[in-house]
Coordinates of C-alpha atoms in Angstrom, one line a residue:
M10 CA 115.0 105.9 129.4
I11 CA 115.5 103.1 126.5
S12 CA 115.9 99.4 127.9
I13 CA 119.1 96.9 127.8
N14 CA 116.8 94.6 125.7
E15 CA 116.2 97.5 123.5
I16 CA 119.2 98.4 123.2
K17 CA 120.7 94.5 122.5
N18 CA 118.0 94.2 120.1
M19 CA 118.5 96.9 117.9
R20 CA 120.2 97.1 114.6
E21 CA 123.0 99.3 113.5
G22 CA 122.2 101.7 110.8
Q23 CA 121.9 105.8 110.5
L24 CA 120.9 106.0 114.5
F25 CA 122.6 103.4 116.0
D26 CA 126.0 101.8 116.4
R27 CA 127.1 99.7 119.0
K28 CA 131.0 99.0 120.7
S29 CA 132.9 96.4 122.5
I30 CA 134.4 97.9 125.8
K31 CA 137.7 96.5 124.1
I32 CA 137.6 98.6 121.5
E33 CA 140.9 101.6 120.9
A34 CA 139.0 104.9 122.8
K35 CA 140.5 107.1 120.0
T36 CA 139.0 105.2 117.3
L37 CA 135.7 106.2 118.7
E38 CA 136.3 109.4 116.8
I39 CA 135.2 108.0 113.5
P40 CA 131.4 107.2 114.6
I41 CA 131.2 110.1 116.9
L42 CA 132.3 112.3 114.2
A43 CA 129.7 110.6 111.4
F44 CA 126.7 111.0 113.6
A45 CA 127.8 114.9 114.4
N46 CA 127.7 115.7 110.8
A47 CA 124.9 114.0 110.3
E48 CA 121.9 113.3 112.0
G49 CA 123.2 112.4 115.1
G50 CA 123.1 109.3 116.5
T51 CA 123.5 106.5 119.7
I52 CA 126.7 104.5 120.2
A53 CA 126.3 101.6 123.0
I54 CA 129.6 100.9 124.9
G55 CA 129.6 97.4 126.6
I56 CA 128.1 95.4 123.7
S57 CA 130.1 93.0 121.3
D58 CA 129.6 93.2 117.3
D59 CA 127.6 90.0 117.9
G60 CA 125.1 91.0 120.8
K61 CA 126.7 89.7 123.6
I62 CA 126.7 92.3 126.4
E63 CA 130.3 92.5 128.2
G64 CA 129.2 96.0 130.7
I65 CA 131.8 98.7 131.8
I66 CA 132.7 97.9 135.1
G67 CA 136.0 97.5 135.5
H68 CA 137.0 99.4 133.1
E69 CA 137.1 102.8 134.3
N70 CA 140.2 103.6 132.8
K71 CA 139.0 102.9 129.2
I72 CA 135.3 104.7 130.7
N73 CA 137.3 107.8 131.2
E74 CA 139.5 107.5 127.5
I75 CA 136.0 107.2 125.8
L76 CA 134.6 110.5 128.0
R77 CA 137.4 112.6 126.4
V78 CA 137.3 111.9 122.1
P79 CA 134.8 114.7 121.2
S80 CA 137.2 116.8 123.1
D81 CA 140.4 115.7 122.6
F82 CA 140.1 114.2 118.8
C83 CA 137.1 116.2 117.1
F84 CA 137.7 119.5 116.0
P85 CA 135.8 121.4 116.8
R86 CA 134.6 119.3 119.5
V87 CA 131.4 117.6 119.2
K88 CA 128.0 117.7 121.8
V89 CA 127.9 114.2 123.4
D90 CA 125.4 113.4 126.2
F91 CA 126.0 110.0 128.5
E92 CA 123.8 108.0 130.0
Y93 CA 124.5 104.8 132.5
I94 CA 121.7 101.6 131.3
D95 CA 121.5 98.7 134.2
C96 CA 122.0 95.1 132.5
I97 CA 123.1 92.1 133.6
D98 CA 126.1 90.8 131.3
D99 CA 126.5 87.6 129.5
Q100 CA 128.3 86.1 132.9
G101 CA 125.0 87.1 134.8
A102 CA 126.6 90.0 136.6
V103 CA 125.2 93.2 137.6
N104 CA 126.7 95.6 134.9
K105 CA 126.4 98.5 132.6
V106 CA 125.9 99.8 129.6
L107 CA 127.3 103.4 128.4
L108 CA 125.8 105.1 125.6
L109 CA 127.1 107.9 123.8
I110 CA 124.2 110.2 122.4
V111 CA 125.6 112.2 119.9
Q112 CA 123.9 115.8 118.9
Q113 CA 123.3 116.6 115.2
S114 CA 125.6 119.7 114.1
T115 CA 125.0 122.8 112.6
T116 CA 129.0 122.5 111.7
V117 CA 131.4 120.3 110.0
H118 CA 133.6 118.4 112.3
V119 CA 136.8 116.4 111.5
N120 CA 140.1 114.7 113.0
Q121 CA 143.3 115.6 114.4
V122 CA 144.3 114.9 110.7
D123 CA 141.8 117.0 108.6
E124 CA 139.2 114.5 107.8
A125 CA 135.5 114.2 107.8
Y126 CA 133.0 111.8 108.2
Y127 CA 129.7 111.0 107.4
R128 CA 127.1 108.4 108.3
I129 CA 125.3 106.6 105.5
G130 CA 123.4 103.9 107.2
N131 CA 125.5 101.6 109.0
E132 CA 128.9 102.8 107.7
S133 CA 130.7 106.0 108.8
K134 CA 132.3 107.0 105.5
K135 CA 134.9 109.5 105.0
L136 CA 134.2 112.1 102.7
N137 CA 136.4 113.4 99.5
F138 CA 136.9 116.9 99.2
D139 CA 133.6 117.8 96.9
E140 CA 131.3 115.8 99.7
R141 CA 133.0 117.7 102.2
M142 CA 132.6 120.7 100.8
Q143 CA 129.0 120.2 99.7
L144 CA 128.5 119.2 103.3
M145 CA 130.0 122.2 104.9
Y146 CA 127.4 124.5 102.1
D147 CA 124.3 122.4 103.7
K148 CA 125.4 123.2 107.2
G149 CA 126.4 126.6 106.4
D150 CA 129.9 126.6 107.4
M151 CA 130.0 128.1 104.0
L152 CA 127.6 129.8 102.3
Y153 CA 127.8 128.9 97.8
E154 CA 126.1 132.0 97.3
N155 CA 128.7 134.4 98.3
A156 CA 131.4 132.0 96.7
F157 CA 132.6 134.3 94.0
V158 CA 132.7 133.3 90.3
R159 CA 136.1 133.7 88.9
E160 CA 135.4 134.7 85.1
A161 CA 132.3 137.2 85.4
T162 CA 132.7 141.1 84.9
F163 CA 130.6 143.7 86.3
D164 CA 129.4 144.1 82.7
E165 CA 127.1 141.2 83.3
I166 CA 125.3 143.2 86.2
D167 CA 121.5 144.3 84.9
L168 CA 121.5 147.7 86.7
E169 CA 117.7 148.1 86.6
L170 CA 117.1 145.0 89.0
V171 CA 120.0 146.7 90.9
D172 CA 118.2 150.1 90.9
Q173 CA 114.9 148.2 91.6
Y174 CA 116.1 146.6 94.5
S175 CA 117.7 148.9 96.3
K176 CA 114.7 151.0 96.3
V177 CA 112.6 148.4 97.9
L178 CA 115.6 148.7 100.8
G179 CA 115.0 152.8 100.4
S180 CA 119.0 153.0 99.8
L181 CA 120.3 156.0 98.5
K182 CA 123.2 154.7 97.1
M183 CA 124.6 154.2 93.4
P184 CA 124.1 150.6 92.3
Y185 CA 127.8 149.5 92.3
E186 CA 128.5 151.3 96.1
F187 CA 124.9 149.5 97.6
L188 CA 126.4 146.2 95.9
C189 CA 129.8 146.3 97.0
N190 CA 128.9 148.0 100.4
S191 CA 125.5 146.9 101.3
L192 CA 124.7 143.7 99.7
R193 CA 128.3 142.8 100.3
I194 CA 128.2 140.3 97.0
V195 CA 130.4 142.3 94.5
R196 CA 134.1 142.6 96.1
Q197 CA 136.4 145.8 94.6
D198 CA 139.6 144.2 93.3
K199 CA 142.4 145.8 92.0
S200 CA 142.3 144.1 88.6
N201 CA 138.5 143.6 88.5
D202 CA 135.4 143.3 90.4
K203 CA 134.8 140.1 91.6
L204 CA 130.9 138.8 91.7
S205 CA 129.5 136.1 93.9
V206 CA 127.3 133.5 92.6
A207 CA 124.5 135.6 94.6
A208 CA 125.1 138.5 92.6
L209 CA 125.1 136.7 89.1
L210 CA 121.6 134.9 90.0
L211 CA 119.7 138.1 91.3
F212 CA 120.9 140.8 89.5
G213 CA 123.0 139.0 86.5
K214 CA 122.0 139.8 82.7
N215 CA 122.2 136.0 82.0
P216 CA 122.7 134.3 84.9
Q217 CA 122.3 131.0 82.8
A218 CA 125.8 131.7 81.2
Y219 CA 127.5 130.7 84.8
F220 CA 124.3 128.1 86.1
P221 CA 122.5 126.5 83.2
W222 CA 120.3 124.5 85.6
A223 CA 119.2 128.1 88.2
R224 CA 115.7 127.7 86.2
I225 CA 112.3 126.3 86.8
R226 CA 111.4 123.4 84.2
F227 CA 107.1 123.4 84.7
L228 CA 106.2 119.9 83.3
K229 CA 102.3 118.4 83.0
Y230 CA 101.7 114.8 82.9
E231 CA 98.5 113.0 81.7
G232 CA 97.2 110.4 84.6
I233 CA 98.9 110.1 87.3
E234 CA 102.1 107.7 86.4
E235 CA 105.3 109.9 84.9
K236 CA 106.0 108.0 81.3
T237 CA 108.9 107.5 79.5
G238 CA 110.1 106.0 76.2
T239 CA 107.4 105.0 73.7
E240 CA 104.6 105.5 76.7
I241 CA 106.0 109.2 77.2
N242 CA 102.4 111.4 78.7
I243 CA 104.0 114.8 79.1
I244 CA 101.4 117.4 77.7
K245 CA 103.6 120.4 78.8
D246 CA 106.6 121.4 79.3
I247 CA 107.8 124.9 79.8
M248 CA 111.5 126.3 80.6
F249 CA 111.8 129.7 83.1
E250 CA 115.2 131.4 82.8
G251 CA 116.5 134.3 83.6
A252 CA 117.1 136.7 86.7
I253 CA 115.5 134.9 89.9
I254 CA 113.0 137.2 89.7
S255 CA 112.0 136.9 86.8
V256 CA 112.9 133.0 86.8
L257 CA 110.0 133.4 89.8
Q258 CA 107.6 135.7 88.5
K259 CA 107.0 134.1 85.2
S260 CA 106.7 130.4 86.4
L261 CA 104.1 131.3 88.9
D262 CA 101.8 133.4 86.4
F263 CA 102.2 130.3 84.1
V264 CA 101.2 127.9 87.0
Q265 CA 98.4 130.2 87.7
T266 CA 97.0 129.4 84.8
Q267 CA 97.3 125.3 85.4
I268 CA 95.5 125.1 88.5
K269 CA 91.8 124.0 87.9
E270 CA 88.8 125.6 90.1
Y271 CA 86.0 123.5 91.0
K272 CA 82.4 124.2 92.0
Y273 CA 80.4 122.0 94.9
L274 CA 77.1 121.7 95.8
H275 CA 77.5 123.0 99.5
K276 CA 74.4 122.3 102.4
D277 CA 72.9 125.2 101.5
D278 CA 71.9 124.4 98.1
I279 CA 74.5 127.4 96.5
F280 CA 77.7 126.5 94.5
H281 CA 80.7 127.2 96.1
T282 CA 83.7 127.4 94.3
T283 CA 87.5 126.1 95.0
P284 CA 90.9 125.7 93.4
E285 CA 92.4 122.3 93.4
Y286 CA 95.2 123.3 95.2
P287 CA 95.4 126.2 97.7
E288 CA 97.0 129.3 96.0
F289 CA 99.3 129.8 99.3
V290 CA 100.4 126.5 99.2
W291 CA 101.5 125.7 95.4
K292 CA 103.1 129.6 95.3
E293 CA 104.8 128.9 98.5
A294 CA 106.2 125.2 97.0
I295 CA 108.2 126.8 94.4
V296 CA 109.2 129.8 96.2
N297 CA 110.6 128.1 98.7
A298 CA 112.5 125.8 96.4
V299 CA 113.8 129.0 94.8
A300 CA 114.9 130.2 98.4
H301 CA 116.2 126.7 99.5
R302 CA 117.7 124.7 96.6
D303 CA 121.3 123.8 96.7
Y304 CA 122.7 126.2 93.7
H305 CA 125.7 124.1 94.1
I306 CA 124.2 121.3 92.4
L307 CA 125.2 122.4 88.9
D308 CA 123.3 119.3 87.0
R309 CA 119.9 119.4 88.2
D310 CA 117.0 122.5 88.0
I311 CA 114.1 122.9 90.2
Q312 CA 111.4 121.0 88.1
V313 CA 107.5 121.5 88.9
K314 CA 105.5 118.8 87.9
M315 CA 101.4 118.5 87.8
F316 CA 99.6 115.1 87.3
D317 CA 95.5 114.0 88.1
D318 CA 96.1 113.5 91.6
R319 CA 99.4 115.7 92.4
F320 CA 101.4 118.3 92.6
V321 CA 105.2 117.4 93.2
V322 CA 107.9 120.2 93.4
E323 CA 111.5 118.6 93.2
S324 CA 114.6 120.8 94.7
P325 CA 117.9 120.4 94.5
G326 CA 119.6 120.2 97.3
T327 CA 118.7 118.0 100.6
L328 CA 116.9 119.9 104.1
P329 CA 119.6 122.6 104.9
G330 CA 121.2 122.7 108.3
L331 CA 119.1 121.6 111.1
V332 CA 115.7 121.5 109.1
L333 CA 114.1 118.1 109.2
V334 CA 111.2 116.4 107.6
D335 CA 109.5 116.3 111.7
N336 CA 110.8 119.8 112.8
M337 CA 110.1 121.6 109.7
R338 CA 107.5 123.0 111.0
T339 CA 109.5 125.1 113.5
V340 CA 112.8 124.7 112.6
Y341 CA 114.3 127.8 109.9
F342 CA 117.5 127.6 108.5
S343 CA 118.6 129.3 104.9
R344 CA 120.9 127.6 102.9
N345 CA 120.9 131.3 100.7
P346 CA 120.3 134.1 103.2
V347 CA 120.8 137.1 100.9
I348 CA 118.4 135.4 98.2
A349 CA 116.1 135.0 101.0
R350 CA 116.4 138.1 102.4
Y351 CA 115.8 139.3 98.6
L352 CA 112.6 137.3 98.2
R353 CA 111.5 138.7 101.4
E354 CA 111.8 141.9 100.5
Y355 CA 110.0 141.3 97.4
K356 CA 106.7 140.0 99.6
F357 CA 107.5 136.4 97.7
M358 CA 108.2 134.8 101.5
R359 CA 107.3 135.5 104.7
E360 CA 109.6 135.9 107.6
L361 CA 111.3 133.0 110.1
G362 CA 109.6 130.1 107.9
E363 CA 106.2 130.7 108.7
G364 CA 105.6 130.0 105.1
V365 CA 105.7 125.9 105.5
D366 CA 103.4 126.3 109.2
R367 CA 100.4 127.8 107.1
M368 CA 100.7 125.5 104.1
Y369 CA 99.8 123.0 107.0
Q370 CA 97.2 124.6 108.2
E371 CA 95.5 125.7 104.6
L372 CA 95.9 122.5 103.3
F373 CA 93.5 121.2 106.2
Q374 CA 91.5 123.8 106.2
A375 CA 90.5 123.0 102.7
G376 CA 90.0 119.5 103.4
L377 CA 93.5 118.1 101.7
P378 CA 96.7 115.6 103.1
A379 CA 99.7 117.5 105.2
P380 CA 102.4 117.8 102.7
E381 CA 104.9 115.2 102.1
Y382 CA 108.7 115.9 102.2
K383 CA 111.3 113.1 101.3
V384 CA 114.7 113.6 100.1
K385 CA 116.2 111.3 97.7
D386 CA 119.2 111.2 95.9
F387 CA 120.5 114.6 96.6
I388 CA 116.5 116.1 95.8
T389 CA 114.1 117.2 98.4
V390 CA 110.8 116.4 96.7
L391 CA 107.5 118.2 97.9
T392 CA 104.1 116.5 97.3
I393 CA 100.6 117.9 97.4
R394 CA 97.9 115.4 96.7
K395 CA 94.4 116.1 95.9
V396 CA 91.6 114.6 98.0
N397 CA 88.2 113.3 96.0
R398 CA 85.9 116.3 96.7
K399 CA 82.3 115.9 97.6
S400 CA 80.1 117.1 94.6
V401 CA 82.6 118.2 92.2
V402 CA 82.1 119.7 89.1
D403 CA 85.3 121.6 87.0
I404 CA 83.9 125.0 87.3
T405 CA 85.8 126.3 84.3
K406 CA 82.8 123.1 82.3
S407 CA 80.4 125.6 84.2
S408 CA 78.8 127.3 81.5
H409 CA 77.8 123.8 79.8
K410 CA 73.8 123.8 79.3
D411 CA 73.2 120.3 80.9
L412 CA 74.6 121.4 84.0
K413 CA 71.7 121.7 86.4
K414 CA 71.6 123.1 90.2
G415 CA 71.4 120.0 92.4
A416 CA 72.9 117.9 89.3
N417 CA 75.4 116.5 92.1
K418 CA 73.3 116.4 95.1
D419 CA 73.0 112.8 96.0
L420 CA 76.8 112.1 96.2
E421 CA 77.8 111.6 99.3
G422 CA 81.2 111.3 100.8
D423 CA 84.8 111.4 98.5
L424 CA 84.5 110.3 94.8
Q425 CA 86.6 107.9 93.9
K426 CA 89.5 108.6 91.9
D427 CA 88.8 106.8 89.3
L428 CA 85.0 108.7 89.1
Q429 CA 86.9 112.0 89.2
I430 CA 89.3 111.2 86.7
D431 CA 86.3 110.1 84.8
L432 CA 84.3 113.0 85.0
D433 CA 87.3 115.3 84.1
K434 CA 87.3 113.4 80.8
G435 CA 84.1 113.3 80.5
L436 CA 83.8 117.3 80.7
E437 CA 87.2 117.8 78.4
K438 CA 84.9 115.7 75.8
D439 CA 81.9 118.6 76.6
L440 CA 84.7 121.5 76.0
K441 CA 85.7 121.0 73.0
K442 CA 81.9 120.2 71.5
D443 CA 81.6 123.6 73.3
L444 CA 84.8 124.9 71.3
E445 CA 83.0 123.8 68.1
K446 CA 80.1 126.0 68.1
Y447 CA 82.5 128.9 67.2
N448 CA 83.6 127.7 64.0
D449 CA 81.2 129.7 61.7
L450 CA 81.5 133.3 64.0
G451 CA 84.9 133.8 61.5
L452 CA 87.4 133.7 64.8
N453 CA 90.9 133.4 64.0
N454 CA 93.4 131.1 65.8
T455 CA 94.3 133.3 68.8
Q456 CA 90.5 134.3 69.5
R457 CA 89.5 130.5 69.6
K458 CA 92.8 129.8 72.2
I459 CA 91.5 132.7 74.3
V460 CA 88.0 131.4 74.6
A461 CA 89.1 127.8 75.0
E462 CA 91.4 129.1 78.0
I463 CA 88.8 130.9 79.5
L464 CA 86.7 127.8 79.2
E465 CA 89.3 126.5 81.7
N466 CA 89.5 129.3 83.8
S467 CA 87.1 131.9 84.1
K468 CA 89.7 133.7 86.1
I469 CA 92.5 134.4 84.3
T470 CA 94.1 137.5 83.3
Q471 CA 95.3 138.9 79.8
K472 CA 98.9 138.9 81.3
Q473 CA 98.3 134.7 81.9
L474 CA 96.8 134.6 78.6
A475 CA 99.5 136.1 76.6
I476 CA 102.2 133.7 77.9
V477 CA 99.9 130.7 77.8
I478 CA 99.0 131.8 73.9
G479 CA 102.7 133.2 73.2
I480 CA 102.1 136.6 72.3
N481 CA 102.3 139.9 73.7
E482 CA 99.2 141.1 76.0
R483 CA 98.7 144.0 73.3
N484 CA 97.6 141.3 70.9
I485 CA 95.9 139.7 73.9
R486 CA 93.7 142.9 74.1
N487 CA 93.1 143.4 70.7
N488 CA 91.9 140.1 70.3
I489 CA 89.3 140.4 73.2
E490 CA 88.2 143.2 72.3
I491 CA 86.9 141.8 69.0
L492 CA 85.4 139.0 71.2
K493 CA 83.5 141.6 73.5
N494 CA 82.2 143.0 70.2
K495 CA 81.1 139.8 68.8
G496 CA 79.1 139.0 72.1
I497 CA 81.1 135.7 72.6
I498 CA 82.5 136.8 76.0
L499 CA 82.1 139.5 79.1
R500 CA 84.2 140.9 81.5
V501 CA 82.2 140.6 85.0
G502 CA 84.0 143.0 88.2
S503 CA 87.0 144.4 88.2
D504 CA 90.8 143.9 86.4
K505 CA 91.9 141.8 89.6
G506 CA 88.5 140.3 91.5
G507 CA 86.6 139.9 88.4
H508 CA 85.8 136.5 85.6
W509 CA 85.2 135.9 82.3
N510 CA 81.8 134.8 81.5
I511 CA 81.2 133.3 78.0
I512 CA 77.8 134.9 77.0
K513 CA 77.3 132.8 72.9

């Protein structure tokens, strides 16, 4: 149990407040509501604002009034636990202090005049209409994905996407009936059908017409800082739009082409390969952002950022419901249950929040730091950091003639960050030299790009090549055949599990 000295010395803030026993009981509704609507908190009764211990003995009627506040003046009732702490008051007498331990709530609570409060720092802030609506969406009192979009019509639904999903669920209903009666994301109306936010995001022909920020933006930076202005260091800036399944699949396919693979010398004197980030981890990070972002925030897209030392996903919205940084491995809450179910049915997501726990496990097994979560300015930021690996050499450069077995054998412990960055830069120069030898082989620009991408990633697929280079898969196949006939590349293994070799 907490001691009176700890209580006396605690600073008022996000999770703690103190009140004099002389306070009017009803006014406690404000901090109680604010704590319940935020992260919970504790109110110490019987300590004045200047820290003097007044105690509560002799004020039994006032205490009874205070204990009724959570039920008499808060709607719905706020769950509050009570504790009495023994103390010596400022008069030197034995006394007690009352602690009101306010639990964080999954719903929004208001007072008798329908006002909502929220704890921010050491203040209990009264929420305006928009802030209250946002809080209701965050807590699941209202689901923004269920809100109807006034101007949208059924003609804007891609029936092929609806048909595909109905088959995944094993439904035999026609698309219209499926949306209205099974998913309940379209409402039949006398004058015009009403489409929900989820209906447009999942099945809309052009969701960005209504939700221009419902997209993923990929940004790749040179170095480890995010610079702007004349020093801007963005080297890739790609936008992915469309219905959710299209946005997600296209972004995952593209990011796959940007993840490096490394080769390191194991103690068995055999080179082993490993990606710079475990595949499940970075995919889960992006999928979770799509599933749980706050689509009510209309001026921010999901941003996936790659730096030399970390992988970052920024998702609009705070952590939903009772999910906190400290409990997210065990507590699951979906801000968008219709969208989350859709992604689970298509096998993008695991059940009941298992994905986050597996992220921690896979990062641990890979020798990488645990994921870092923080919420800043209504944006949830997930950072996955690289560690400096033992005996690391970029596998995409491993075809170099001067890479000898055991070349890095004497490197012990983790490489320093600057050493790894210098190594990558040096290998990039070697890659350019490697490409120069193809100048005399009569390769066109597309073929040179294909060779460059294969040197960067030996496991790149034809579909990924098409995305990166910006042409269709048919043209990729035709150019790959030319490269094979010239004896420049060779496919080893199956289409799914194989890789490319540069043989010339």
